[in-house]
Structure formats: structure tokens, C-alpha cells
PDB file of C-alpha atoms in Angstrom:
ATOM      1  CA  MET A 292      62.045 127.876  77.553  1.00 65.00           C
ATOM      2  CA  ASP A 293      63.568 126.382  80.736  1.00 70.00           C
ATOM      3  CA  PRO A 294      60.795 124.938  82.923  1.00 68.00           C
ATOM      4  CA  GLU A 295      62.350 126.462  86.009  1.00 74.00           C
ATOM      5  CA  LEU A 296      62.530 130.146  84.403  1.00 80.00           C
ATOM      6  CA  GLY A 297      59.004 129.672  83.179  1.00 75.00           C
ATOM      7  CA  THR A 298      57.798 128.840  86.434  1.00 79.00           C
ATOM      8  CA  PHE A 299      59.411 131.747  87.953  1.00 84.00           C
ATOM      9  CA  LEU A 300      58.055 134.140  85.367  1.00 85.00           C
ATOM     10  CA  SER A 301      54.598 132.752  85.847  1.00 83.00           C
ATOM     11  CA  HIS A 302      54.650 133.471  89.566  1.00 83.00           C
ATOM     12  CA  VAL A 303      56.036 137.168  89.023  1.00 87.00           C
ATOM     13  CA  LEU A 304      53.200 137.784  86.573  1.00 86.00           C
ATOM     14  CA  GLY A 305      50.719 136.133  88.804  1.00 80.00           C
ATOM     15  CA  TRP A 306      51.665 138.310  91.683  1.00 83.00           C
ATOM     16  CA  VAL A 307      52.099 141.558  89.747  1.00 88.00           C
ATOM     17  CA  TYR A 308      48.749 141.074  88.053  1.00 81.00           C
ATOM     18  CA  PHE A 309      47.235 140.170  91.576  1.00 80.00           C
ATOM     19  CA  ILE A 310      48.700 143.521  92.948  1.00 88.00           C
ATOM     20  CA  ALA A 311      47.545 145.532  89.956  1.00 90.00           C
ATOM     21  CA  TRP A 312      44.128 144.176  89.817  1.00 83.00           C
ATOM     22  CA  SER A 313      43.619 144.275  93.720  1.00 87.00           C
ATOM     23  CA  ALA A 314      44.859 147.671  93.804  1.00 93.00           C
ATOM     24  CA  SER A 315      42.391 148.740  91.254  1.00 93.00           C
ATOM     25  CA  PHE A 316      39.473 148.567  93.943  1.00 93.00           C
ATOM     26  CA  TYR A 317      40.998 151.047  96.274  1.00 95.00           C
ATOM     27  CA  PRO A 318      40.998 154.329  93.865  1.00 95.00           C
ATOM     28  CA  GLN A 319      37.169 154.335  93.512  1.00 95.00           C
ATOM     29  CA  ALA A 320      36.422 153.704  97.161  1.00 95.00           C
ATOM     30  CA  ILE A 321      39.000 156.552  98.064  1.00 96.00           C
ATOM     31  CA  LEU A 322      37.311 158.824  95.693  1.00 94.00           C
ATOM     32  CA  ASN A 323      33.932 158.198  97.084  1.00 95.00           C
ATOM     33  CA  TRP A 324      35.040 158.851 100.634  1.00 95.00           C
ATOM     34  CA  ARG A 325      36.889 161.963  99.681  1.00 93.00           C
ATOM     35  CA  ARG A 326      33.654 163.346  97.872  1.00 91.00           C
ATOM     36  CA  LYS A 327      31.324 161.871 100.346  1.00 93.00           C
ATOM     37  CA  SER A 328      29.388 160.874  97.205  1.00 92.00           C
ATOM     38  CA  VAL A 329      28.806 158.323  94.740  1.00 93.00           C
ATOM     39  CA  GLN A 330      27.296 160.526  91.996  1.00 91.00           C
ATOM     40  CA  GLY A 331      28.596 159.717  88.517  1.00 91.00           C
ATOM     41  CA  LEU A 332      29.147 155.927  89.595  1.00 93.00           C
ATOM     42  CA  SER A 333      26.463 153.375  88.472  1.00 93.00           C
ATOM     43  CA  ILE A 334      24.852 151.602  90.994  1.00 95.00           C
ATOM     44  CA  ASP A 335      24.076 148.331  88.755  1.00 95.00           C
ATOM     45  CA  PHE A 336      27.772 148.146  88.281  1.00 95.00           C
ATOM     46  CA  ILE A 337      28.335 147.919  91.885  1.00 95.00           C
ATOM     47  CA  TYR A 338      25.693 145.485  92.649  1.00 96.00           C
ATOM     48  CA  LEU A 339      26.753 143.057  89.620  1.00 95.00           C
ATOM     49  CA  ASN A 340      30.248 143.453  90.728  1.00 94.00           C
ATOM     50  CA  VAL A 341      29.753 141.862  94.131  1.00 96.00           C
ATOM     51  CA  LEU A 342      27.661 139.122  92.604  1.00 96.00           C
ATOM     52  CA  GLY A 343      30.272 138.464  90.053  1.00 94.00           C
ATOM     53  CA  PHE A 344      33.280 138.201  92.732  1.00 94.00           C
ATOM     54  CA  LEU A 345      31.140 136.256  95.048  1.00 96.00           C
ATOM     55  CA  CYS A 346      30.845 133.657  92.238  1.00 94.00           C
ATOM     56  CA  TYR A 347      34.542 133.901  91.273  1.00 91.00           C
ATOM     57  CA  SER A 348      35.529 133.431  94.865  1.00 95.00           C
ATOM     58  CA  ILE A 349      33.576 130.421  95.340  1.00 95.00           C
ATOM     59  CA  PHE A 350      34.929 129.037  91.873  1.00 93.00           C
ATOM     60  CA  ASN A 351      38.620 129.827  92.980  1.00 92.00           C
ATOM     61  CA  LEU A 352      38.471 128.566  96.502  1.00 94.00           C
ATOM     62  CA  SER A 353      36.873 125.258  95.212  1.00 93.00           C
ATOM     63  CA  PHE A 354      39.517 124.574  92.521  1.00 92.00           C
ATOM     64  CA  TYR A 355      42.357 125.380  95.040  1.00 93.00           C
ATOM     65  CA  LEU A 356      41.129 123.626  98.073  1.00 91.00           C
ATOM     66  CA  SER A 357      38.720 120.835  97.203  1.00 89.00           C
ATOM     67  CA  SER A 358      40.428 117.485  96.284  1.00 89.00           C
ATOM     68  CA  GLU A 359      37.118 116.202  95.229  1.00 90.00           C
ATOM     69  CA  VAL A 360      36.889 119.079  92.666  1.00 89.00           C
ATOM     70  CA  GLN A 361      40.693 118.795  91.598  1.00 89.00           C
ATOM     71  CA  GLU A 362      39.951 114.966  91.018  1.00 89.00           C
ATOM     72  CA  GLU A 363      36.937 115.672  88.950  1.00 88.00           C
ATOM     73  CA  TYR A 364      38.888 118.258  86.886  1.00 90.00           C
ATOM     74  CA  ARG A 365      41.812 115.716  86.298  1.00 89.00           C
ATOM     75  CA  LYS A 366      39.222 113.046  84.902  1.00 87.00           C
ATOM     76  CA  ARG A 367      38.048 115.567  82.438  1.00 86.00           C
ATOM     77  CA  ASN A 368      41.328 116.858  81.316  1.00 82.00           C
ATOM     78  CA  ASP A 369      43.519 113.677  80.708  1.00 76.00           C
ATOM     79  CA  GLY A 370      45.076 113.834  84.326  1.00 79.00           C
ATOM     80  CA  GLN A 371      46.081 117.372  84.044  1.00 81.00           C
ATOM     81  CA  ASP A 372      46.152 119.604  87.123  1.00 82.00           C
ATOM     82  CA  ASN A 373      43.984 122.800  87.103  1.00 81.00           C
ATOM     83  CA  LEU A 374      45.766 125.974  86.898  1.00 74.00           C
ATOM     84  CA  VAL A 375      44.294 128.155  89.534  1.00 85.00           C
ATOM     85  CA  ARG A 376      47.071 129.511  91.826  1.00 82.00           C
ATOM     86  CA  ALA A 377      47.101 131.066  95.175  1.00 84.00           C
ATOM     87  CA  ASN A 378      47.320 134.542  93.767  1.00 77.00           C
ATOM     88  CA  ASP A 379      43.896 133.899  91.904  1.00 82.00           C
ATOM     89  CA  VAL A 380      42.300 132.709  95.232  1.00 90.00           C
ATOM     90  CA  PHE A 381      43.561 136.066  97.103  1.00 87.00           C
ATOM     91  CA  PHE A 382      42.594 138.342  94.309  1.00 84.00           C
ATOM     92  CA  ALA A 383      39.191 136.931  94.094  1.00 90.00           C
ATOM     93  CA  VAL A 384      38.406 137.113  97.799  1.00 93.00           C
ATOM     94  CA  HIS A 385      39.958 140.522  98.210  1.00 91.00           C
ATOM     95  CA  ALA A 386      37.945 141.826  95.405  1.00 92.00           C
ATOM     96  CA  LEU A 387      34.840 140.440  96.986  1.00 96.00           C
ATOM     97  CA  VAL A 388      35.491 142.270 100.160  1.00 96.00           C
ATOM     98  CA  LEU A 389      36.618 145.667  98.470  1.00 95.00           C
ATOM     99  CA  SER A 390      33.559 145.593  95.996  1.00 95.00           C
ATOM    100  CA  SER A 391      31.088 144.834  99.014  1.00 97.00           C
ATOM    101  CA  PHE A 392      32.693 147.911 100.822  1.00 97.00           C
ATOM    102  CA  THR A 393      32.144 149.982  97.786  1.00 96.00           C
ATOM    103  CA  LEU A 394      28.382 148.651  97.869  1.00 96.00           C
ATOM    104  CA  PHE A 395      28.356 150.006 101.428  1.00 96.00           C
ATOM    105  CA  GLN A 396      29.479 153.406 100.344  1.00 96.00           C
ATOM    106  CA  THR A 397      26.716 153.669  97.892  1.00 93.00           C
ATOM    107  CA  LEU A 398      24.066 153.210 100.781  1.00 93.00           C
ATOM    108  CA  ILE A 399      25.623 155.878 102.937  1.00 93.00           C
ATOM    109  CA  TYR A 400      26.972 158.614 100.639  1.00 92.00           C
ATOM    110  CA  LYS A 401      24.993 161.092  98.619  1.00 89.00           C
ATOM    111  CA  ARG A 402      23.371 160.014  95.353  1.00 86.00           C
ATOM    112  CA  GLU A 403      21.626 161.740  92.376  1.00 83.00           C
ATOM    113  CA  HIS A 404      17.974 161.871  92.237  1.00 79.00           C
ATOM    114  CA  GLY A 405      16.718 158.647  90.758  1.00 78.00           C
ATOM    115  CA  GLN A 406      20.262 157.073  91.104  1.00 85.00           C
ATOM    116  CA  ARG A 407      19.362 153.598  92.146  1.00 88.00           C
ATOM    117  CA  PHE A 408      19.628 149.826  91.520  1.00 91.00           C
ATOM    118  CA  SER A 409      17.473 149.298  88.223  1.00 92.00           C
ATOM    119  CA  SER A 410      14.897 146.703  87.604  1.00 93.00           C
ATOM    120  CA  PRO A 411      16.649 145.006  84.845  1.00 93.00           C
ATOM    121  CA  ALA A 412      19.786 144.531  86.999  1.00 93.00           C
ATOM    122  CA  ARG A 413      17.440 143.068  89.812  1.00 94.00           C
ATOM    123  CA  LEU A 414      15.815 140.948  87.456  1.00 95.00           C
ATOM    124  CA  LEU A 415      19.349 139.548  86.079  1.00 94.00           C
ATOM    125  CA  ILE A 416      20.429 138.777  89.820  1.00 94.00           C
ATOM    126  CA  VAL A 417      17.048 136.916  90.507  1.00 95.00           C
ATOM    127  CA  ILE A 418      17.579 134.904  87.371  1.00 95.00           C
ATOM    128  CA  THR A 419      21.144 134.058  88.241  1.00 94.00           C
ATOM    129  CA  ILE A 420      20.187 132.905  91.703  1.00 94.00           C
ATOM    130  CA  LEU A 421      17.281 130.705  90.261  1.00 96.00           C
ATOM    131  CA  GLY A 422      19.659 129.212  87.754  1.00 95.00           C
ATOM    132  CA  THR A 423      22.375 128.337  90.422  1.00 95.00           C
ATOM    133  CA  GLY A 424      19.630 126.788  92.815  1.00 95.00           C
ATOM    134  CA  ILE A 425      18.723 124.434  89.780  1.00 95.00           C
ATOM    135  CA  VAL A 426      22.327 123.347  89.037  1.00 94.00           C
ATOM    136  CA  PHE A 427      22.992 122.988  92.584  1.00 95.00           C
ATOM    137  CA  ALA A 428      19.543 120.483  92.992  1.00 95.00           C
ATOM    138  CA  ALA A 429      20.862 118.467  90.064  1.00 94.00           C
ATOM    139  CA  VAL A 430      24.403 118.106  91.954  1.00 92.00           C
ATOM    140  CA  ILE A 431      22.676 117.104  95.080  1.00 93.00           C
ATOM    141  CA  SER A 432      20.442 114.569  92.927  1.00 92.00           C
ATOM    142  CA  GLY A 433      23.680 113.028  91.509  1.00 87.00           C
ATOM    143  CA  SER A 434      22.805 113.995  87.845  1.00 88.00           C
ATOM    144  CA  SER A 435      25.734 116.535  87.784  1.00 89.00           C
ATOM    145  CA  GLN A 436      28.906 116.970  89.570  1.00 91.00           C
ATOM    146  CA  TRP A 437      30.445 119.841  91.683  1.00 93.00           C
ATOM    147  CA  ILE A 438      32.749 120.886  88.999  1.00 92.00           C
ATOM    148  CA  ASP A 439      29.530 121.454  86.803  1.00 92.00           C
ATOM    149  CA  LEU A 440      28.217 124.117  89.596  1.00 94.00           C
ATOM    150  CA  LEU A 441      31.649 125.641  89.656  1.00 93.00           C
ATOM    151  CA  TYR A 442      31.880 126.056  85.945  1.00 92.00           C
ATOM    152  CA  TYR A 443      28.250 127.390  85.915  1.00 93.00           C
ATOM    153  CA  LEU A 444      29.383 130.039  88.486  1.00 93.00           C
ATOM    154  CA  SER A 445      32.491 130.899  86.450  1.00 88.00           C
ATOM    155  CA  TYR A 446      30.226 131.690  83.258  1.00 89.00           C
ATOM    156  CA  ILE A 447      27.939 133.841  85.535  1.00 92.00           C
ATOM    157  CA  LYS A 448      31.083 135.733  86.528  1.00 88.00           C
ATOM    158  CA  LEU A 449      32.070 136.069  82.790  1.00 84.00           C
ATOM    159  CA  GLY A 450      28.693 137.092  81.730  1.00 88.00           C
ATOM    160  CA  ILE A 451      28.390 139.572  84.673  1.00 91.00           C
ATOM    161  CA  SER A 452      31.867 140.985  83.729  1.00 85.00           C
ATOM    162  CA  PHE A 453      30.532 142.021  80.392  1.00 85.00           C
ATOM    163  CA  VAL A 454      27.104 143.122  81.363  1.00 91.00           C
ATOM    164  CA  LYS A 455      28.279 145.176  84.509  1.00 92.00           C
ATOM    165  CA  TYR A 456      30.391 147.586  82.602  1.00 93.00           C
ATOM    166  CA  CYS A 457      27.656 148.564  80.173  1.00 94.00           C
ATOM    167  CA  PRO A 458      25.615 150.781  82.607  1.00 93.00           C
ATOM    168  CA  GLN A 459      28.828 152.766  83.537  1.00 94.00           C
ATOM    169  CA  VAL A 460      29.801 153.222  79.719  1.00 95.00           C
ATOM    170  CA  TYR A 461      26.214 154.446  79.130  1.00 93.00           C
ATOM    171  CA  LEU A 462      26.385 156.852  82.250  1.00 92.00           C
ATOM    172  CA  ASN A 463      29.470 158.203  81.105  1.00 93.00           C
ATOM    173  CA  TYR A 464      27.914 158.816  77.689  1.00 94.00           C
ATOM    174  CA  SER A 465      24.640 160.363  78.961  1.00 91.00           C
ATOM    175  CA  THR A 466      26.503 162.712  81.095  1.00 88.00           C
ATOM    176  CA  GLN A 467      29.141 163.412  78.647  1.00 91.00           C
ATOM    177  CA  SER A 468      31.608 163.164  81.607  1.00 90.00           C
ATOM    178  CA  THR A 469      33.701 160.463  83.762  1.00 92.00           C
ATOM    179  CA  VAL A 470      33.588 162.617  86.777  1.00 90.00           C
ATOM    180  CA  GLY A 471      32.847 160.247  89.797  1.00 90.00           C
ATOM    181  CA  TRP A 472      34.413 157.329  87.881  1.00 92.00           C
ATOM    182  CA  SER A 473      38.104 156.701  88.978  1.00 92.00           C
ATOM    183  CA  ILE A 474      40.480 156.567  85.846  1.00 93.00           C
ATOM    184  CA  HIS A 475      43.185 155.124  88.071  1.00 94.00           C
ATOM    185  CA  ASN A 476      40.951 152.130  88.622  1.00 93.00           C
ATOM    186  CA  ILE A 477      40.874 151.679  85.018  1.00 94.00           C
ATOM    187  CA  LEU A 478      44.541 151.861  84.291  1.00 95.00           C
ATOM    188  CA  LEU A 479      45.271 149.268  87.189  1.00 94.00           C
ATOM    189  CA  ASP A 480      42.395 147.112  85.963  1.00 90.00           C
ATOM    190  CA  PHE A 481      43.979 147.125  82.291  1.00 92.00           C
ATOM    191  CA  THR A 482      47.480 146.237  83.683  1.00 91.00           C
ATOM    192  CA  GLY A 483      46.021 143.329  85.524  1.00 85.00           C
ATOM    193  CA  GLY A 484      43.790 142.090  82.686  1.00 83.00           C
ATOM    194  CA  THR A 485      46.800 142.139  80.457  1.00 87.00           C
ATOM    195  CA  LEU A 486      49.071 140.259  82.812  1.00 86.00           C
ATOM    196  CA  SER A 487      46.271 137.750  83.830  1.00 80.00           C
ATOM    197  CA  VAL A 488      46.051 136.632  80.249  1.00 82.00           C
ATOM    198  CA  ALA A 489      49.665 136.542  79.785  1.00 83.00           C
ATOM    199  CA  GLN A 490      50.291 134.149  82.801  1.00 81.00           C
ATOM    200  CA  LEU A 491      47.583 131.919  81.722  1.00 79.00           C
ATOM    201  CA  VAL A 492      49.201 131.719  78.261  1.00 81.00           C
ATOM    202  CA  LEU A 493      52.652 131.096  79.597  1.00 83.00           C
ATOM    203  CA  ASP A 494      51.391 128.284  82.042  1.00 79.00           C
ATOM    204  CA  ALA A 495      49.721 126.476  79.100  1.00 77.00           C
ATOM    205  CA  TYR A 496      52.972 126.866  77.041  1.00 79.00           C
ATOM    206  CA  ILE A 497      55.168 125.699  79.850  1.00 77.00           C
ATOM    207  CA  SER A 498      52.934 122.377  80.642  1.00 71.00           C
ATOM    208  CA  GLY A 499      52.189 121.704  77.055  1.00 73.00           C
ATOM    209  CA  ASN A 500      48.519 121.814  78.104  1.00 68.00           C
ATOM    210  CA  TRP A 501      46.524 124.335  76.073  1.00 67.00           C
ATOM    211  CA  SER A 502      43.383 122.825  77.507  1.00 64.00           C
ATOM    212  CA  GLY A 503      44.361 124.533  80.652  1.00 60.00           C
ATOM    213  CA  ILE A 504      43.055 127.703  78.903  1.00 65.00           C
ATOM    214  CA  SER A 505      39.622 126.060  78.105  1.00 62.00           C
ATOM    215  CA  GLY A 506      39.665 124.630  81.795  1.00 60.00           C
ATOM    216  CA  ASP A 507      39.852 128.091  83.220  1.00 62.00           C
ATOM    217  CA  PRO A 508      37.617 129.974  80.780  1.00 66.00           C
ATOM    218  CA  VAL A 509      36.734 132.558  83.365  1.00 64.00           C
ATOM    219  CA  LYS A 510      40.470 133.834  83.758  1.00 65.00           C
ATOM    220  CA  PHE A 511      41.073 133.983  80.269  1.00 72.00           C
ATOM    221  CA  GLY A 512      37.762 135.624  79.393  1.00 73.00           C
ATOM    222  CA  LEU A 513      37.958 138.124  82.338  1.00 73.00           C
ATOM    223  CA  GLY A 514      41.253 139.379  81.053  1.00 75.00           C
ATOM    224  CA  PHE A 515      40.053 140.088  77.511  1.00 82.00           C
ATOM    225  CA  VAL A 516      36.775 141.582  78.799  1.00 84.00           C
ATOM    226  CA  SER A 517      38.726 143.738  81.134  1.00 84.00           C
ATOM    227  CA  ILE A 518      41.058 145.009  78.489  1.00 89.00           C
ATOM    228  CA  PHE A 519      38.219 145.742  75.964  1.00 92.00           C
ATOM    229  CA  PHE A 520      36.101 147.623  78.407  1.00 93.00           C
ATOM    230  CA  ASP A 521      39.105 149.712  80.070  1.00 94.00           C
ATOM    231  CA  LEU A 522      40.099 150.839  76.308  1.00 95.00           C
ATOM    232  CA  ILE A 523      36.514 152.288  76.157  1.00 96.00           C
ATOM    233  CA  PHE A 524      36.683 153.872  79.464  1.00 95.00           C
ATOM    234  CA  MET A 525      40.311 155.348  78.544  1.00 95.00           C
ATOM    235  CA  THR A 526      38.643 156.686  75.375  1.00 96.00           C
ATOM    236  CA  GLN A 527      35.983 158.282  77.180  1.00 95.00           C
ATOM    237  CA  HIS A 528      38.228 159.895  79.868  1.00 93.00           C
ATOM    238  CA  TYR A 529      41.155 161.054  77.821  1.00 94.00           C
ATOM    239  CA  ILE A 530      39.553 161.879  74.356  1.00 93.00           C
ATOM    240  CA  LEU A 531      35.701 162.206  74.281  1.00 93.00           C
ATOM    241  CA  TYR A 532      34.810 163.630  77.860  1.00 90.00           C
ATOM    242  CA  ARG A 533      37.689 165.675  78.865  1.00 83.00           C
ATOM    243  CA  ASN A 534      35.686 168.128  81.127  1.00 75.00           C
ATOM    244  CA  ARG A 535      37.086 167.416  84.690  1.00 70.00           C
ATOM    245  CA  GLU A 536      34.876 169.892  86.601  1.00 70.00           C
ATOM    246  CA  ASP A 537      33.201 167.943  89.638  1.00 71.00           C
ATOM    247  CA  SER A 538      29.852 169.441  90.275  1.00 63.00           C
ATOM    248  CA  TYR A 539      29.167 166.827  92.969  1.00 61.00           C
ATOM    249  CA  ALA A 540      31.960 167.719  95.595  1.00 63.00           C
ATOM    250  CA  PRO A 541      31.133 169.508  98.660  1.00 62.00           C
ATOM    251  CA  VAL A 542      30.563 173.158  98.655  1.00 54.00           C
ATOM    252  CA  SER A 543      33.414 175.331  99.972  1.00 43.00           C
ATOM    253  CA  MET A 544      31.938 178.286 101.785  1.00 28.00           C
ATOM    254  CA  VAL A 545      33.682 181.732 102.128  1.00 30.00           C
ATOM    255  CA  GLU A 546      32.910 184.923 103.724  1.00 35.00           C
ATOM    256  CA  SER A 547      32.928 187.681 101.140  1.00 36.00           C
ATOM    257  CA  ASN A 548      31.676 191.052 101.878  1.00 36.00           C
ATOM    258  CA  GLY A 549      29.711 189.865 104.671  1.00 41.00           C
ATOM    259  CA  GLU A 550      27.790 187.145 102.640  1.00 41.00           C
ATOM    260  CA  GLU A 551      28.370 183.466 101.976  1.00 38.00           C
ATOM    261  CA  LYS A 552      28.709 182.174  98.658  1.00 38.00           C
ATOM    262  CA  LYS A 553      29.748 179.000  96.747  1.00 41.00           C
ATOM    263  CA  LYS A 554      33.129 178.788  95.463  1.00 40.00           C
ATOM    264  CA  GLY A 555      32.914 177.021  92.017  1.00 39.00           C
ATOM    265  CA  LEU A 556      30.792 174.150  93.173  1.00 39.00           C
ATOM    266  CA  LEU A 557      27.048 173.381  92.984  1.00 40.00           C
ATOM    267  CA  LEU A 558      25.718 171.190  95.733  1.00 40.00           C
ATOM    268  CA  LEU A 559      25.167 172.546  99.402  1.00 37.00           C
ATOM    269  CA  PRO A 560      26.092 169.741 101.982  1.00 40.00           C
ATOM    270  CA  THR A 561      23.376 168.978 104.574  1.00 39.00           C
ATOM    271  CA  TYR A 562      25.626 168.105 107.454  1.00 37.00           C
ATOM    272  CA  THR A 563      25.632 169.825 110.749  1.00 36.00           C
ATOM    273  CA  LYS A 564      28.145 170.172 113.463  1.00 37.00           C
ATOM    274  CA  LEU A 565      28.628 171.847 117.010  1.00 36.00           C
ATOM    275  CA  ASN A 566      29.650 175.346 116.938  1.00 38.00           C
ATOM    276  CA  TYR A 567      31.918 175.728 119.990  1.00 34.00           C
ATOM    277  CA  MET A 568      32.518 179.433 119.583  1.00 38.00           C
ATOM    278  CA  THR A 569      32.051 181.447 122.853  1.00 39.00           C
ATOM    279  CA  PHE A 570      29.883 184.275 122.891  1.00 39.00           C
ATOM    280  CA  GLN A 571      29.727 186.374 126.126  1.00 45.00           C
ATOM    281  CA  HIS A 572      26.774 188.507 127.454  1.00 47.00           C
ATOM    282  CA  GLU A 573      27.024 191.899 129.038  1.00 47.00           C
ATOM    283  CA  ASP A 574      27.009 190.006 132.556  1.00 52.00           C
ATOM    284  CA  GLY A 575      29.932 187.789 131.522  1.00 50.00           C
ATOM    285  CA  ALA A 576      27.657 184.719 131.107  1.00 51.00           C
ATOM    286  CA  GLN A 577      28.746 182.158 128.312  1.00 47.00           C
ATOM    287  CA  ARG A 578      26.072 180.908 125.883  1.00 48.00           C
ATOM    288  CA  THR A 579      26.217 176.973 125.517  1.00 44.00           C
ATOM    289  CA  PRO A 580      27.261 175.461 122.328  1.00 44.00           C
ATOM    290  CA  GLU A 581      25.013 175.691 119.305  1.00 45.00           C
ATOM    291  CA  VAL A 582      24.244 173.154 116.559  1.00 42.00           C
ATOM    292  CA  MET A 583      24.882 175.171 113.356  1.00 43.00           C
ATOM    293  CA  THR A 584      24.973 174.017 109.744  1.00 41.00           C
ATOM    294  CA  ASP A 585      28.088 174.516 107.567  1.00 42.00           C
ATOM    295  CA  LEU A 586      26.221 177.564 105.999  1.00 42.00           C
ATOM    296  CA  GLU A 587      26.172 179.231 109.356  1.00 43.00           C
ATOM    297  CA  MET A 588      29.457 178.250 110.369  1.00 43.00           C
ATOM    298  CA  GLY A 589      31.061 179.733 107.133  1.00 45.00           C
ATOM    299  CA  ALA A 590      30.243 183.278 108.365  1.00 45.00           C
ATOM    300  CA  GLY A 591      31.389 182.979 112.006  1.00 45.00           C
ATOM    301  CA  GLU A 592      33.830 180.089 112.562  1.00 45.00           C
ATOM    302  CA  ASN A 593      36.648 182.318 112.189  1.00 47.00           C
ATOM    303  CA  ARG A 594      35.414 184.676 114.880  1.00 46.00           C
ATOM    304  CA  PRO A 595      36.356 183.340 118.199  1.00 46.00           C
ATOM    305  CA  SER A 596      34.153 185.495 120.429  1.00 45.00           C
ATOM    306  CA  SER A 597      31.470 188.285 120.009  1.00 43.00           C
ATOM    307  CA  GLN A 598      30.594 191.082 122.388  1.00 47.00           C
ATOM    308  CA  HIS A 599      26.807 191.840 122.840  1.00 47.00           C
TER     309      HIS A 599
END
């Protein structure tokens, strides 16, 4: 293959996978916002996702920007440059920001009773932090290099990428539903994972440096882990659990025969809002606005005034 053509194709694959993988974070955040709920979404997955992308961001930023790390890599790989590209850096940082935003949503939106950050996931994060501290101390003492710490962080990311999906797979299985888990997120993630692996293999082929794959194991592993779990989620969504009824969405209240009733949904929102309807007394005086619940508003918000 012509080197210039190969380089061009590599850049195209890189930016397309970056767009697909980056866009994959938005459907879940939008779904949470529209439902005002994170019910059906694994809290463990969200916390582990943030930790994983924090590690991945540090790894990519260091390999792309640090001349010291780049030199350490060359010494270990026969003078070859590492294969971290600008799109890898942008993707990792963007993913960290979006996953952190989704974590924030889990703190403000409605959850299921008992839907919380589990003890095993907490323990995993504590062990990860302690291990990072030990490797960092080894670097400071001179017994290890910075690249060793970065590889450790990359292995954390790879390990978390495998573990983090398991709670969501189990949650879908236990509820026999994928409601609350965005399938558009999965489709985009599958596209990004496939193209990410394709770019890495193409880069290695063009440069004749197949050690570039082993030199960036996290990118190669992430692609295959994403593809594997995405196939599981697509199987759950399109084949196993095809019931799409969302019992977690806000209740729509309607007036029927003078009585309020729920319209095909199960949960009653607890939000309140000001009722600015005008009520006039016989003497012509107007009542001040009242704070009423959505349930109370359902029966009266379409009547602008009422005579006593």
C-alpha cells in the first residue's frame, strides 16, 4: 500500500472512530435528561467508567505530550515512535468529561430503591488507587520509570472496561429489560470499537512495526472488549428482552370524568410548581398564586379562572 494513502486512511479511520465513540456518550445522557431518571442504569458502571477514562486520559496525554515518556518508549521499542494520535487524546478527555456528567446525573435524578454504588465496586476502586500509589512511589524512588506507571494505568483502564459492563449486563438480565440503557450508545460504541482496532492494525502494517499494537495494548484491547460486550447488549435489546415499555418515565396526568388518572405509566413525580391560575372572589379580589403538585394541576390547569 502506498504510504501516503495508508496515512490518509489511518487519519480518516481515526477521526471517524473518534466521532462515533465520542457521540456514543450523548444518547445515554440525553435519555437520562428526558426521563429525569437513571432507573435501569447501573450505578457501578458509571463510577467505574469515570475511573477508567481518567486513567486513559492520563495515559494518552502523557504519551502524546511528554518528551520524556516518548523517549522511554523509543528505548523499549527499537527507536520506534508510539502510535498515540491526537484523536486518541481528544477522545479520552472528551469521554472523561461526558462520563463525569452522566455520573452527576445519577446524583440528581430519580433512582430505584436500592440502586446505589455497590460495595464490591467501591473495593475495586480503593484497590486500584492503592496500587497506583505503590507504582507512583516506585517511580519517585527511581526503581521504575514514568512509562511503567502509564502502562499500569492503561491496564487499569482495560480491566475496568471488562468489569464495568458486567453489572449492566446482569441488571438487564435480572429485569428482563434494557429500558433505561440506551441502545444508540451501544451501536455507536460498536462502530467506534471496530474502527479503532482497524486503525491500529493499519498503522502497524504501514510502519512495519507490529510492536505498536503491543506497545498500545489498551487501545487494541478496548476495541475488542467494546465489540464483545456491544454484541451482548444488542442481543439483549433486539432478541432477548424486546419489551420497550418504560415504567420509569414521568406520569402524564389527564382529566377524565372529573378524576385524575395515570396514563399507562407507573410512577408519580413529586415535583411541584407554581399555579398562576387566577381565582376571583365575589368582591373581585384575586387570590395569590399557590404552590400545587402536578397531581393538583392536572385537574385545573386548563381552567384559567373559577367563580366562587
